[in-house]
PDB file of C-alpha atoms in Angstrom:
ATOM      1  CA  UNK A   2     -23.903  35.567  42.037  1.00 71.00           C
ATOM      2  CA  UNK A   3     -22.235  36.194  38.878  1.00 74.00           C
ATOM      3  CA  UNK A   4     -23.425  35.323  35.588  1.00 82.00           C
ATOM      4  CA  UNK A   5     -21.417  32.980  33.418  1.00 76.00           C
ATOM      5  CA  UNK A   6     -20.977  35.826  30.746  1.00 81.00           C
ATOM      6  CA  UNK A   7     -19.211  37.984  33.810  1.00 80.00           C
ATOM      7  CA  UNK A   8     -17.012  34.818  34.945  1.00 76.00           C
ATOM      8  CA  UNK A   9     -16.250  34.585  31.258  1.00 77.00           C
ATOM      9  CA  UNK A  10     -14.846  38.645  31.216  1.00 79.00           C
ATOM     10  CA  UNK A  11     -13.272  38.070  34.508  1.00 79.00           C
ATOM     11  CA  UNK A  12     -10.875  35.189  33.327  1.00 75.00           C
ATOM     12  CA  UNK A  13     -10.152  37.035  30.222  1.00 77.00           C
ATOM     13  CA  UNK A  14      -9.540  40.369  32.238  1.00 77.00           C
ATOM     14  CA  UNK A  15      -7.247  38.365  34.651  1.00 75.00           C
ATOM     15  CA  UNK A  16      -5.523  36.257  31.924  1.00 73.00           C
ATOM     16  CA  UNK A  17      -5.062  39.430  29.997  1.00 72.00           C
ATOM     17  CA  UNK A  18      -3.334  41.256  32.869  1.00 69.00           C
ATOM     18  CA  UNK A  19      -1.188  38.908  34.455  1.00 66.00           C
ATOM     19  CA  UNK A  20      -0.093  36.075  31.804  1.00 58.00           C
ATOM     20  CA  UNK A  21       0.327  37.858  28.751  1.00 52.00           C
ATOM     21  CA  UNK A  22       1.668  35.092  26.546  1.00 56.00           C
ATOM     22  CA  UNK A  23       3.567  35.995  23.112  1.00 51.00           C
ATOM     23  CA  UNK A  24       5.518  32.453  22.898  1.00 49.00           C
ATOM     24  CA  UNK A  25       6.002  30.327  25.408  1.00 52.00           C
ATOM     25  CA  UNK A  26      10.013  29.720  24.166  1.00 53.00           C
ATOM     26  CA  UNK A  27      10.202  33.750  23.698  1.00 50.00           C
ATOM     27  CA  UNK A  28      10.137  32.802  19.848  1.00 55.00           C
ATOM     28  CA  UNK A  29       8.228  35.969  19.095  1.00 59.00           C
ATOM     29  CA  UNK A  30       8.894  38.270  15.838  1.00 58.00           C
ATOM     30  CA  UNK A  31      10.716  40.807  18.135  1.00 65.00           C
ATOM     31  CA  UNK A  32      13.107  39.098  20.150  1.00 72.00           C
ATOM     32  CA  UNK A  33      13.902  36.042  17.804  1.00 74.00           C
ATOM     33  CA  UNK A  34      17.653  36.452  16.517  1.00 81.00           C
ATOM     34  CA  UNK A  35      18.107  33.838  13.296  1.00 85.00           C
ATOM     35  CA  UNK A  36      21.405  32.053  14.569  1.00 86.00           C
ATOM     36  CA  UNK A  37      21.498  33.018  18.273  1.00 84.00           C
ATOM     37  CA  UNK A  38      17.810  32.342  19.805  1.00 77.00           C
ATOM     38  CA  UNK A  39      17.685  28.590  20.876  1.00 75.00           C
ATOM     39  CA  UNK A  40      15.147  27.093  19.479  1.00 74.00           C
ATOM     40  CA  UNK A  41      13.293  23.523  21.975  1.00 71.00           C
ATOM     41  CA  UNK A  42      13.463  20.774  20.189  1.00 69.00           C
ATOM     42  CA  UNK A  43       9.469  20.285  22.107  1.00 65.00           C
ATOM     43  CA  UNK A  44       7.204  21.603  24.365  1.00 62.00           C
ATOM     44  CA  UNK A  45       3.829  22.846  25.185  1.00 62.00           C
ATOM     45  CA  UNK A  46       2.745  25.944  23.878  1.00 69.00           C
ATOM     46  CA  UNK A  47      -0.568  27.692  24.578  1.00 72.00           C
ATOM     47  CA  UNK A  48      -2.349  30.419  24.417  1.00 74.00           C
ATOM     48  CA  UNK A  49      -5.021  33.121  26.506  1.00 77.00           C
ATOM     49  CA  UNK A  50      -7.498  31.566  25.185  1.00 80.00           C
ATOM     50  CA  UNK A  51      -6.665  28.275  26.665  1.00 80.00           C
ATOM     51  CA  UNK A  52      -6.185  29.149  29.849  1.00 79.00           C
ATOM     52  CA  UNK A  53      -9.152  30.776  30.023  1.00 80.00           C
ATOM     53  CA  UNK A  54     -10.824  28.028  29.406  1.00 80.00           C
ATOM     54  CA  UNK A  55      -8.863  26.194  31.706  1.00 80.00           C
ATOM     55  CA  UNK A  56      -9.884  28.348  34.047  1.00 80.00           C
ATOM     56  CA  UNK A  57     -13.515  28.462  33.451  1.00 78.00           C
ATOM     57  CA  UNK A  58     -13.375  24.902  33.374  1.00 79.00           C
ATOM     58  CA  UNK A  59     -12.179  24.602  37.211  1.00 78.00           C
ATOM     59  CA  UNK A  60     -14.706  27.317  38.171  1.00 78.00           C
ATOM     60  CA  UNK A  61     -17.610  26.385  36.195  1.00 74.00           C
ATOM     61  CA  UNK A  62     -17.277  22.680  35.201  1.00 69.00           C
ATOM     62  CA  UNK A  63     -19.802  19.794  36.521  1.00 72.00           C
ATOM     63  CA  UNK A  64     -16.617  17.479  37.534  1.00 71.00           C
ATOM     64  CA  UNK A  65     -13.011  18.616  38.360  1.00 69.00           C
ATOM     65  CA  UNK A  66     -12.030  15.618  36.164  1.00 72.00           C
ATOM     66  CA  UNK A  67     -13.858  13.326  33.538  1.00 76.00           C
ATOM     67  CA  UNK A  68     -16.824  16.048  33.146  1.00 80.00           C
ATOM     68  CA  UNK A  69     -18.246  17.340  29.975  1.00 85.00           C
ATOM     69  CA  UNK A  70     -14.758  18.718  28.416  1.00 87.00           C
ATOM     70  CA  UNK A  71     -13.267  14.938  28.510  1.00 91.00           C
ATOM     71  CA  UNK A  72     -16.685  13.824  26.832  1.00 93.00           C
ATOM     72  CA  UNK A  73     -16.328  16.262  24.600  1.00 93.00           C
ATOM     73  CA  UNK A  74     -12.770  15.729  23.751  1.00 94.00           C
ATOM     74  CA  UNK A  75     -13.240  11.568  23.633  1.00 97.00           C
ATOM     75  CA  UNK A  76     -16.075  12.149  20.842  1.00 97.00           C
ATOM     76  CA  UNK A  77     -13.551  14.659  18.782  1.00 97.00           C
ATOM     77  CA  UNK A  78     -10.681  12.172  19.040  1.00 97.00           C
ATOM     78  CA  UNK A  79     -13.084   9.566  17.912  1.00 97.00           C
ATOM     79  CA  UNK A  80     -14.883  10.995  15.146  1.00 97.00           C
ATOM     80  CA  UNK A  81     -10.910  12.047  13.833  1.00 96.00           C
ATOM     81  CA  UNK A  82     -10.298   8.810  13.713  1.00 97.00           C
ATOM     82  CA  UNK A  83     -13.443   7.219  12.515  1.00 97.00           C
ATOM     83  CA  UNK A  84     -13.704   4.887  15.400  1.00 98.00           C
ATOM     84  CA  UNK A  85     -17.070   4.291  17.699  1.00 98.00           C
ATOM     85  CA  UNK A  86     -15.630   4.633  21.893  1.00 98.00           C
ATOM     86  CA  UNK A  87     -12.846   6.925  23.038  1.00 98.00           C
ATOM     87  CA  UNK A  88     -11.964   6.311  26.770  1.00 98.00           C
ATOM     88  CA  UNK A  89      -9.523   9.006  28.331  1.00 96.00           C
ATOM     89  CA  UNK A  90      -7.354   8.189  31.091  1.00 96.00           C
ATOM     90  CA  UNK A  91      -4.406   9.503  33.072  1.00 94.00           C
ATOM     91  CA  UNK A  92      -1.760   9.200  30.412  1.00 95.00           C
ATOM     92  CA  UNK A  93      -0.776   7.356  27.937  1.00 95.00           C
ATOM     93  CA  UNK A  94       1.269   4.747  29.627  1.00 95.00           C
ATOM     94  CA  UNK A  95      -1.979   3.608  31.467  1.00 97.00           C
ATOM     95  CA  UNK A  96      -3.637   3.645  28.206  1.00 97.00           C
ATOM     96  CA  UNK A  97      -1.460   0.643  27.127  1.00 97.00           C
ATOM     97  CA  UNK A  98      -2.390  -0.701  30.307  1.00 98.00           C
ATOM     98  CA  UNK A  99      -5.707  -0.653  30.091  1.00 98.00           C
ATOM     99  CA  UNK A 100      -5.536  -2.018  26.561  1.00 98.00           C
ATOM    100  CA  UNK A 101      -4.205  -5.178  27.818  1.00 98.00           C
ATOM    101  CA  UNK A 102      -6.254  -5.685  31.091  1.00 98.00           C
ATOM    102  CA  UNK A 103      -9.411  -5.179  29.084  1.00 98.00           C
ATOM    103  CA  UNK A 104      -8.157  -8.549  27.300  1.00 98.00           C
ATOM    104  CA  UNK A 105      -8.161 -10.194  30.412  1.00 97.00           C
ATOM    105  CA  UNK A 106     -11.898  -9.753  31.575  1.00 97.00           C
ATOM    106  CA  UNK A 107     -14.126 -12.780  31.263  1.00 96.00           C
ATOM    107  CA  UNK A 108     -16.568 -10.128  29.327  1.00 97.00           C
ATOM    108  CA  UNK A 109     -13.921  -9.939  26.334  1.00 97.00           C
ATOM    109  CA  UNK A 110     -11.140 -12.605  25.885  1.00 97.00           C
ATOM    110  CA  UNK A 111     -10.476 -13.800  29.499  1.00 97.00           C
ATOM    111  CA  UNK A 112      -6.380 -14.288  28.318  1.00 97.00           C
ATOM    112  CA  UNK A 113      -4.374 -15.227  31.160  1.00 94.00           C
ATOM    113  CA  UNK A 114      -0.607 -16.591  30.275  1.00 91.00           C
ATOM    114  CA  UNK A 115      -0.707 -15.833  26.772  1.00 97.00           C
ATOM    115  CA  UNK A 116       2.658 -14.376  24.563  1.00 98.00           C
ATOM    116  CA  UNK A 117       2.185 -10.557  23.129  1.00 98.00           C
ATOM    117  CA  UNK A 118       4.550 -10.106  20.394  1.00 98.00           C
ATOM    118  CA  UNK A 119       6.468  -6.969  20.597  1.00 97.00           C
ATOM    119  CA  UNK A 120       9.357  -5.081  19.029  1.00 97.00           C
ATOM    120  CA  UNK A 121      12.816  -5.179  20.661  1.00 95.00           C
ATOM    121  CA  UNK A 122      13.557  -1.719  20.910  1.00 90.00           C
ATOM    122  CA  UNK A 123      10.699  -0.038  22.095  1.00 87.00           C
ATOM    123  CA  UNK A 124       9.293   1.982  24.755  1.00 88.00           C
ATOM    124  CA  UNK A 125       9.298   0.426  28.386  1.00 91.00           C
ATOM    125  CA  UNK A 126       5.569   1.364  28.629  1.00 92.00           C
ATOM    126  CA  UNK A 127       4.942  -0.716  25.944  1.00 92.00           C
ATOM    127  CA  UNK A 128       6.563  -4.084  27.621  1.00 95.00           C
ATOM    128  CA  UNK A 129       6.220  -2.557  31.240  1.00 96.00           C
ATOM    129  CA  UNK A 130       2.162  -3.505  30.741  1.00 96.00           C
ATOM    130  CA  UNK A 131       2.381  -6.926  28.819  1.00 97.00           C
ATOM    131  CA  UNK A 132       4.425  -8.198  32.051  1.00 97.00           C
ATOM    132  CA  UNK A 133       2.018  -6.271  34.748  1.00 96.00           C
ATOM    133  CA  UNK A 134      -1.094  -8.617  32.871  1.00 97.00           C
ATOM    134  CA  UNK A 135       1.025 -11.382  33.437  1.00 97.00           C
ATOM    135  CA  UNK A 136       1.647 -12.102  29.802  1.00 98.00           C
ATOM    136  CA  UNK A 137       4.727 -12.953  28.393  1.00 97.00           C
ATOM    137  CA  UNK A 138       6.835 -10.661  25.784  1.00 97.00           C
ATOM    138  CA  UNK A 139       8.089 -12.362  22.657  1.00 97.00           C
ATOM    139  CA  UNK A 140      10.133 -10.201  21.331  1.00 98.00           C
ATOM    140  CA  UNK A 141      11.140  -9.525  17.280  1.00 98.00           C
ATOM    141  CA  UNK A 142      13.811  -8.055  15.985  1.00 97.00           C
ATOM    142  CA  UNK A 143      13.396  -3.960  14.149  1.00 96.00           C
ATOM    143  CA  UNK A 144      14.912  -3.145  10.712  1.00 95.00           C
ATOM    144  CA  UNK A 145      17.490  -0.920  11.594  1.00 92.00           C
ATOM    145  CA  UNK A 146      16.865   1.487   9.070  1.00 91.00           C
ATOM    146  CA  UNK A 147      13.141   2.149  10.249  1.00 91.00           C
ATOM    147  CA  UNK A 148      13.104   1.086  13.956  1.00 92.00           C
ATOM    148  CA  UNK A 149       9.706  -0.976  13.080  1.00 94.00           C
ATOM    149  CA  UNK A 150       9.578  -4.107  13.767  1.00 96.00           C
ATOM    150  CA  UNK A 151      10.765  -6.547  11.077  1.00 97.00           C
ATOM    151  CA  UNK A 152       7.536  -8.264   9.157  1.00 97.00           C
ATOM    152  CA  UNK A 153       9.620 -11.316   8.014  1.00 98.00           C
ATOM    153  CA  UNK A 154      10.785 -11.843  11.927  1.00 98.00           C
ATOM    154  CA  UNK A 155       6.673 -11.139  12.974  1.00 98.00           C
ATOM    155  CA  UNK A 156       5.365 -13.444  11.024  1.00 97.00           C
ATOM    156  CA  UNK A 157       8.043 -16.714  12.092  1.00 97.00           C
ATOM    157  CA  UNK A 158       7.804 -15.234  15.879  1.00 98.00           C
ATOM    158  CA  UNK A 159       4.162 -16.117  16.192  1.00 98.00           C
ATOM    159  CA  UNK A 160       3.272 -19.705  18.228  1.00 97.00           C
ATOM    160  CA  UNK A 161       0.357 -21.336  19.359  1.00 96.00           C
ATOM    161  CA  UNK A 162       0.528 -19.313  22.407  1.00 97.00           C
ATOM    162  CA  UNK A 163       0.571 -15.721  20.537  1.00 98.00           C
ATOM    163  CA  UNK A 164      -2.208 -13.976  20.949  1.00 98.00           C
ATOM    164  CA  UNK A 165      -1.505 -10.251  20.109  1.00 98.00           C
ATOM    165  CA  UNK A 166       0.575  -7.901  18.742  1.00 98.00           C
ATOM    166  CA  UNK A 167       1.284  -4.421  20.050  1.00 98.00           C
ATOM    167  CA  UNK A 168       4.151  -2.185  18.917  1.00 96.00           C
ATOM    168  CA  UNK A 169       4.612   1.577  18.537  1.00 94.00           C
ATOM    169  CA  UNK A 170       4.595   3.765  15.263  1.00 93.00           C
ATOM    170  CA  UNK A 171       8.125   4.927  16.158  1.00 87.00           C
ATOM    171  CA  UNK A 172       8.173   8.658  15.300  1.00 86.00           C
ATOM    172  CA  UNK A 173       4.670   8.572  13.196  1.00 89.00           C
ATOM    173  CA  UNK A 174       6.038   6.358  10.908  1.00 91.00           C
ATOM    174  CA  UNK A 175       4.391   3.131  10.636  1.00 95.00           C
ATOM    175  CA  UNK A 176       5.497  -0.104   9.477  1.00 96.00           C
ATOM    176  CA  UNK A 177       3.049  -1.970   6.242  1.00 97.00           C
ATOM    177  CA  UNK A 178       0.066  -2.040   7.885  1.00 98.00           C
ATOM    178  CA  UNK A 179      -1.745  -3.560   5.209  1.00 98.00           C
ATOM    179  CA  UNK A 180       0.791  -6.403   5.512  1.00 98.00           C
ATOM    180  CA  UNK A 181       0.499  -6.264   9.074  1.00 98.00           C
ATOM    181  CA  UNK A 182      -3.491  -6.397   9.399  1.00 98.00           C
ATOM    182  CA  UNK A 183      -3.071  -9.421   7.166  1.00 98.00           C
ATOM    183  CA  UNK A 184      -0.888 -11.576   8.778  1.00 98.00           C
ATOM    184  CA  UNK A 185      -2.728 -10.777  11.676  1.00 98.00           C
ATOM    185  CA  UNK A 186      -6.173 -11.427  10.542  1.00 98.00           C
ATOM    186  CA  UNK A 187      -4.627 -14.929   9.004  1.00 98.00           C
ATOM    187  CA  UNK A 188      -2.915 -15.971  11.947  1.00 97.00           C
ATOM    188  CA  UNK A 189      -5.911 -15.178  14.312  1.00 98.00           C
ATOM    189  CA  UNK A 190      -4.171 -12.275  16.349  1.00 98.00           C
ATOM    190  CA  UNK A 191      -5.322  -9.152  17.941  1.00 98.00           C
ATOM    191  CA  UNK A 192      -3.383  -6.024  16.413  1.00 98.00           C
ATOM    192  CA  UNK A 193      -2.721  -3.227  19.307  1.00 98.00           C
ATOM    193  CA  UNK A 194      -1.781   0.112  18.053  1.00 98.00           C
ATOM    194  CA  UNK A 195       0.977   1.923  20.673  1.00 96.00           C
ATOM    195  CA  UNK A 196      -0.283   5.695  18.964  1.00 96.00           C
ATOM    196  CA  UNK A 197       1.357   8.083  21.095  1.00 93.00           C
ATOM    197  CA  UNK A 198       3.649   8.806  18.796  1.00 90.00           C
ATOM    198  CA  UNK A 199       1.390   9.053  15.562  1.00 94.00           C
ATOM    199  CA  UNK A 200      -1.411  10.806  16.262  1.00 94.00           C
ATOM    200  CA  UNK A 201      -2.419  12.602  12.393  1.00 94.00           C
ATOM    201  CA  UNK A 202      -0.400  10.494  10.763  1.00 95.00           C
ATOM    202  CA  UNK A 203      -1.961   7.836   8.306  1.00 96.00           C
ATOM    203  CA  UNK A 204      -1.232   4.701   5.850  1.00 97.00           C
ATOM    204  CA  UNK A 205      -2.381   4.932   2.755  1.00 96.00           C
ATOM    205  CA  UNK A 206      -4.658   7.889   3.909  1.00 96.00           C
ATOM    206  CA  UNK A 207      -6.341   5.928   6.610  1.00 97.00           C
ATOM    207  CA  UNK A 208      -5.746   7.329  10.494  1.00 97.00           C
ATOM    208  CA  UNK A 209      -3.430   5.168  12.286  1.00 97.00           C
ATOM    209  CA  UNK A 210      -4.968   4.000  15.486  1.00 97.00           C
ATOM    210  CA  UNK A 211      -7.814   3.086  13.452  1.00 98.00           C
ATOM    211  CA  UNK A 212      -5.957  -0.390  12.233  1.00 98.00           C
ATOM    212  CA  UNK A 213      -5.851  -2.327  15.744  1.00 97.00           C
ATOM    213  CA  UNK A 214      -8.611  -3.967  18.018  1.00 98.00           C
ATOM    214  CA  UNK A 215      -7.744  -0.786  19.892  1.00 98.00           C
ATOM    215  CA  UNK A 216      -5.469   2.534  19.913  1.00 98.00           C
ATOM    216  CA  UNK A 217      -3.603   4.164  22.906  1.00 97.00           C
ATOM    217  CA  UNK A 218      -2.765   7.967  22.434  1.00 97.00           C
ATOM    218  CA  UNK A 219      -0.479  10.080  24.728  1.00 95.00           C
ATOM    219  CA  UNK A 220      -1.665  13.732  25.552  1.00 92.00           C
ATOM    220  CA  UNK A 221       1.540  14.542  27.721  1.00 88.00           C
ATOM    221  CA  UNK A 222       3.056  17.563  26.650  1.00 79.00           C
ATOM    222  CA  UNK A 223       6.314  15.859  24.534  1.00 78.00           C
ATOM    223  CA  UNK A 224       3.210  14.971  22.008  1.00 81.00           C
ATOM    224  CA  UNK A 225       1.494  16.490  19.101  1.00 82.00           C
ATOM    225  CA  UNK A 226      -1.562  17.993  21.528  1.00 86.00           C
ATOM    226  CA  UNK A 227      -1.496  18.529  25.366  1.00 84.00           C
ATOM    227  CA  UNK A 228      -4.088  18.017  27.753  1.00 84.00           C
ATOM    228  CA  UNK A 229      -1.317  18.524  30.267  1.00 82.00           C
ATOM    229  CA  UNK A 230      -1.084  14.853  31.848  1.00 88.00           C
ATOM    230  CA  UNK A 231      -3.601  12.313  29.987  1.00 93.00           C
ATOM    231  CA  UNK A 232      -3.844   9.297  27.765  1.00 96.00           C
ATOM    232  CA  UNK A 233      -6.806   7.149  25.642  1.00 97.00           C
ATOM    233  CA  UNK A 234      -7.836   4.174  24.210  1.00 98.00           C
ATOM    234  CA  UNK A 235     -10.103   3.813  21.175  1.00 98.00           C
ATOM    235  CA  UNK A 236     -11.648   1.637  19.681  1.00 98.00           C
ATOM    236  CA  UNK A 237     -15.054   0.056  17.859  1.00 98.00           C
ATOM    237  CA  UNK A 238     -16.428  -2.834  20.282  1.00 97.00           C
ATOM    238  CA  UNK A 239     -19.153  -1.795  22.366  1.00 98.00           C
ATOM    239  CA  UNK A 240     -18.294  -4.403  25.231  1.00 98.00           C
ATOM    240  CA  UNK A 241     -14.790  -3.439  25.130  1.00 97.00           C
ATOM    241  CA  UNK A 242     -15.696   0.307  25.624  1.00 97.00           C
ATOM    242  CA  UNK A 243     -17.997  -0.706  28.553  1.00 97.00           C
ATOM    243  CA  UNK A 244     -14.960  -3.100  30.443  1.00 98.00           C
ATOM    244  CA  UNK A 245     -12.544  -0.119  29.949  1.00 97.00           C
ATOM    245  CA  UNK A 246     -14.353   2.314  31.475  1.00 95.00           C
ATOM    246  CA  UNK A 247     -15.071   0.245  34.583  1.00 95.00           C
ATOM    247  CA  UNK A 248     -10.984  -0.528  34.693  1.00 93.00           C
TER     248      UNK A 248
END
């Protein structure tokens, strides 16, 4: 049986020889022509040394998925964004699900037919889950020259029946959070952070996806970092952790 240090060479030695990788989008020193090579808007890009450890990962991991690479990952993601849990799922999309389901167990909140406030224009997987918890959307108005949600509108939106708010940072660009924790830690409401599209960026130098009860994040490979398909909620409550892992 081979030794993990000769796995290790193998990979390299078959990475090396049939997937040499100088740019994924041919965007290499050589070949790139200023005004005629096309440059992609997004993608993934990667390199040997990631798919070797892709590889190794398949041939020597403990679990094909969730093992000790997804443990390892959850704790990095955490610790970046000073938060306790990490819980990785299949994308983000099911993060946001997951988000609102935990609010439904009788461990946490047990909310059945409350209202989520939401942004108008937004991202279908942000509504698509407040409707699959059987919730109801209330929906505010944006500023047009943002796309966040309009504060003024927020705050007159919420009823008796409001619970929560979740909404995206469109683009990495957040609305006031420091107006938005407020009103929702006056009015009693649970602030849900949509991340996918802000991972690194921050508010007055603090993470977002640290603000919220809890954060979803989007590892699909349109995003800042790729784990190929894959999503995550964080967050500080222990008991909330616990529920979403057993979702």
């Amino acid at each position: 049986m081979l030794t993990d240090a000769e796995i290790r060479k193998s990979v390299q030695e078959l990475v090396a020889g049939s997937l040499p990788i100088s740019s994924m989008w041919g965007l290499d020193n050589e070949n790139f022509v200023p005004g005629e090579t096309v440059v992609q808007y997004s993608g993934p890009t990667w390199t040997n040394e990631e798919i070797e450890a892709a590889i190794y990962a398949i041939l020597r991991g403990k679990w094909l998925s969730s093992g000790e690479n997804v443990a390892r990952f959850e704790h990095a993601v955490s610790k970046e964004l000073g938060r306790k849990h990490s819980v990785m799922c299949n994308s983000g999309s099911s993060a946001n699900l997951l988000m609102l389901a935990a609010l439904k167990s009788t461990h946490t909140y047990g909310f059945k037919d409350i209202e989520v406030i939401t942004p108008v224009v937004c991202f279908p997987t942000t509504v698509a889950p407040i409707l699959q918890c059987g919730f109801v959307p209330r929906f505010v108005d944006i500023e047009p020259a943002t796309l966040n949600m309009d504060l003024d509108l927020f705050e007159r939106a919420i009823t008796e029946k409001t619970k929560a708010v979740m909404f995206s940072h469109v683009l990495g660009n957040p609305p006031d959070m420091d107006r938005v924790v407020k009103i929702c830690t006056e009015r009693n409401l649970l602030l849900l952070e949509d991340n996918c599209d802000a991972l690194g960026s921050t508010w007055r130098g603090k993470p977002l996806g640290s603000f919220g009860l809890m954060s979803s994040h989007s590892f699909y490979p349109s995003h800042h970092i790729t784990t190929g398909e894959g999503g995550l909620v964080s967050m500080d409550d222990d008991v909330l952790a616990r529920v979403l892992r057993s979702i």
